[in-house]
């Protein structure tokens, strides 16, 4: 089940950051590896909220350093952990 979520998450990240999905792993650091700036991360959060029908608070988003951090949060919020 989590593989489906990861695939969906990678698609969102790729579109929002203009990169190839193949460059994205769970260990990818948003800023260091994927060159995401604070504005693109904010836009990314909005798209993730829409896609997975969840709410991400600002203090929760501050803990997102890697793609895996986001995936874990999504799985926790959707009950698929």
Coordinates of N, CA and C in Angstrom, one line a residue:
X1 N 0.8 -1.2 0.0 CA 0.0 0.0 0.0 C 0.9 1.3 0.0
X2 N 1.9 1.3 0.8 CA 2.7 2.5 0.9 C 3.4 2.8 -0.4
X3 N 3.7 1.7 -1.3 CA 4.3 2.0 -2.6 C 3.4 2.9 -3.4
X4 N 2.1 2.7 -3.4 CA 1.2 3.5 -4.1 C 1.2 4.9 -3.7
X5 N 1.3 5.1 -2.4 CA 1.4 6.5 -1.8 C 2.8 7.1 -2.3
X6 N 3.8 6.3 -2.2 CA 5.1 6.9 -2.6 C 5.1 7.3 -4.1
X7 N 4.5 6.5 -5.0 CA 4.4 6.8 -6.4 C 3.6 8.1 -6.6
X8 N 2.5 8.2 -5.9 CA 1.7 9.4 -6.0 C 2.5 10.6 -5.5
X9 N 3.2 10.5 -4.4 CA 4.0 11.6 -3.8 C 5.1 12.0 -4.8
X10 N 5.8 11.0 -5.3 CA 6.9 11.3 -6.3 C 6.3 12.1 -7.5
X11 N 5.2 11.7 -8.0 CA 4.6 12.5 -9.1 C 4.3 13.9 -8.7
X12 N 3.8 14.2 -7.5 CA 3.6 15.6 -7.1 C 4.9 16.3 -7.0
X13 N 5.9 15.7 -6.4 CA 7.2 16.4 -6.2 C 7.8 16.7 -7.6
X14 N 7.7 15.7 -8.5 CA 8.3 15.9 -9.8 C 7.7 17.1 -10.5
X15 N 6.4 17.1 -10.5 CA 5.6 18.2 -11.2 C 6.0 19.6 -10.5
X16 N 5.9 19.6 -9.2 CA 6.1 20.9 -8.5 C 7.5 21.4 -8.6
X17 N 8.5 20.5 -8.6 CA 9.9 20.9 -8.6 C 10.5 20.9 -10.0
X18 N 9.7 20.4 -11.0 CA 10.2 20.3 -12.4 C 11.4 19.3 -12.5
X19 N 11.3 18.2 -11.8 CA 12.4 17.2 -11.9 C 11.8 15.8 -12.3
X20 N 12.7 14.9 -12.7 CA 12.3 13.6 -13.1 C 12.0 12.8 -11.9
X21 N 11.0 12.0 -11.9 CA 10.6 11.1 -10.8 C 11.7 10.1 -10.4
X22 N 12.5 9.8 -11.4 CA 13.6 8.8 -11.1 C 14.7 9.4 -10.2
X23 N 14.7 10.7 -10.0 CA 15.7 11.4 -9.1 C 15.2 11.4 -7.7
X24 N 14.0 11.0 -7.5 CA 13.4 11.1 -6.1 C 13.4 9.7 -5.4
X25 N 14.0 9.7 -4.2 CA 14.0 8.5 -3.4 C 13.4 8.9 -2.0
X26 N 13.1 8.0 -1.2 CA 12.7 8.3 0.2 C 13.7 9.0 1.0
X27 N 15.0 8.8 0.6 CA 16.1 9.5 1.3 C 16.4 10.9 0.7
X28 N 15.8 11.3 -0.4 CA 16.1 12.6 -1.0 C 15.7 13.7 0.0
X29 N 16.7 14.5 0.2 CA 16.5 15.7 1.1 C 15.9 16.8 0.2
X30 N 14.8 17.4 0.7 CA 14.0 18.4 -0.1 C 14.9 19.5 -0.6
X31 N 15.7 20.1 0.3 CA 16.5 21.3 -0.1 C 17.8 20.9 -0.7
X32 N 18.5 20.0 0.0 CA 19.9 19.6 -0.5 C 19.9 18.8 -1.8
X33 N 19.0 17.9 -1.9 CA 19.0 17.0 -3.1 C 18.1 17.4 -4.2
X34 N 17.0 18.0 -3.8 CA 15.9 18.3 -4.8 C 15.8 19.8 -5.1
X35 N 16.7 20.6 -4.4 CA 16.8 22.0 -4.6 C 15.4 22.8 -4.4
X36 N 14.6 22.3 -3.4 CA 13.4 22.9 -3.1 C 13.6 24.1 -2.2
X37 N 13.0 25.3 -2.6 CA 13.1 26.4 -1.7 C 11.9 26.5 -0.8
X38 N 11.8 27.4 0.1 CA 10.7 27.5 1.0 C 9.3 27.7 0.3
X39 N 9.3 28.5 -0.8 CA 8.1 28.7 -1.5 C 7.7 27.5 -2.2
X40 N 8.6 26.7 -2.9 CA 8.2 25.5 -3.6 C 7.8 24.4 -2.6
X41 N 8.3 24.4 -1.4 CA 7.9 23.5 -0.4 C 6.5 23.8 0.1
X42 N 6.2 25.1 0.2 CA 4.8 25.5 0.6 C 3.8 25.1 -0.5
X43 N 4.2 25.3 -1.7 CA 3.3 24.8 -2.8 C 3.1 23.3 -2.8
X44 N 4.2 22.6 -2.6 CA 4.2 21.2 -2.5 C 3.2 20.7 -1.4
X45 N 3.3 21.3 -0.3 CA 2.4 21.0 0.9 C 0.9 21.1 0.5
X46 N 0.6 22.2 -0.2 CA -0.8 22.4 -0.7 C -1.2 21.3 -1.6
X47 N -0.4 20.9 -2.5 CA -0.7 19.8 -3.5 C -0.8 18.5 -2.8
X48 N 0.0 18.2 -1.8 CA -0.1 17.0 -1.0 C -1.4 16.9 -0.2
X49 N -1.7 18.1 0.4 CA -3.0 18.1 1.1 C -4.2 17.8 0.2
X50 N -4.2 18.3 -1.0 CA -5.3 18.0 -2.0 C -5.3 16.6 -2.4
X51 N -4.1 16.1 -2.7 CA -4.0 14.7 -3.3 C -4.4 13.6 -2.3
X52 N -4.0 13.8 -1.0 CA -4.2 12.8 0.0 C -5.3 13.1 1.0
X53 N -6.0 14.3 0.7 CA -7.1 14.7 1.6 C -6.7 14.8 3.1
X54 N -5.6 15.4 3.3 CA -5.1 15.6 4.7 C -4.8 17.0 5.0
X55 N -4.6 17.4 6.2 CA -4.3 18.7 6.6 C -2.9 18.7 7.2
X56 N -2.0 19.6 6.7 CA -0.6 19.6 7.3 C -0.4 21.0 7.9
X57 N -0.2 21.0 9.2 CA 0.0 22.3 9.9 C 1.4 22.8 9.6
X58 N 1.6 24.1 9.8 CA 2.9 24.7 9.5 C 4.0 24.0 10.4
X59 N 3.7 23.8 11.7 CA 4.8 23.2 12.5 C 5.0 21.8 12.1
X60 N 4.1 21.1 11.6 CA 4.3 19.7 11.1 C 5.2 19.7 9.8
X61 N 4.9 20.7 8.9 CA 5.6 20.8 7.7 C 7.1 21.1 8.0
X62 N 7.3 21.8 9.0 CA 8.7 22.2 9.4 C 9.6 21.0 9.7
X63 N 8.9 19.9 10.0 CA 9.7 18.6 10.3 C 10.0 17.8 9.0
X64 N 9.5 18.3 7.9 CA 9.8 17.6 6.6 C 11.1 17.9 6.1
X65 N 12.1 17.0 6.2 CA 13.4 17.2 5.6 C 13.6 16.4 4.4
X66 N 13.1 15.2 4.4 CA 13.2 14.2 3.3 C 11.9 13.8 2.8
X67 N 11.9 13.2 1.6 CA 10.7 12.7 1.0 C 10.1 11.6 1.9
X68 N 11.0 10.8 2.6 CA 10.5 9.8 3.5 C 9.8 10.4 4.7
X69 N 10.2 11.6 5.2 CA 9.5 12.2 6.3 C 8.0 12.5 5.8
X70 N 7.9 13.0 4.6 CA 6.5 13.4 4.1 C 5.7 12.1 4.0
X71 N 6.3 11.1 3.4 CA 5.6 9.8 3.2 C 5.2 9.2 4.5
X72 N 6.0 9.2 5.5 CA 5.6 8.7 6.8 C 4.4 9.5 7.4
X73 N 4.5 10.8 7.2 CA 3.4 11.6 7.7 C 2.1 11.3 7.0
X74 N 2.1 11.1 5.7 CA 0.9 10.8 4.9 C 0.4 9.4 5.4
X75 N 1.3 8.5 5.5 CA 0.8 7.1 5.9 C 0.2 7.2 7.3
X76 N 0.7 8.0 8.2 CA 0.2 8.1 9.5 C -1.2 8.8 9.5
X77 N -1.3 9.8 8.7 CA -2.6 10.6 8.6 C -3.7 9.8 7.9
X78 N -3.3 8.9 7.0 CA -4.3 8.2 6.3 C -4.6 6.8 6.9
X79 N -3.9 6.5 8.0 CA -4.1 5.3 8.7 C -3.5 4.0 8.0
X80 N -2.6 4.3 7.0 CA -2.0 3.2 6.2 C -0.6 2.9 6.7
X81 N -0.2 3.3 7.8 CA 1.1 3.0 8.3 C 1.3 1.6 8.7

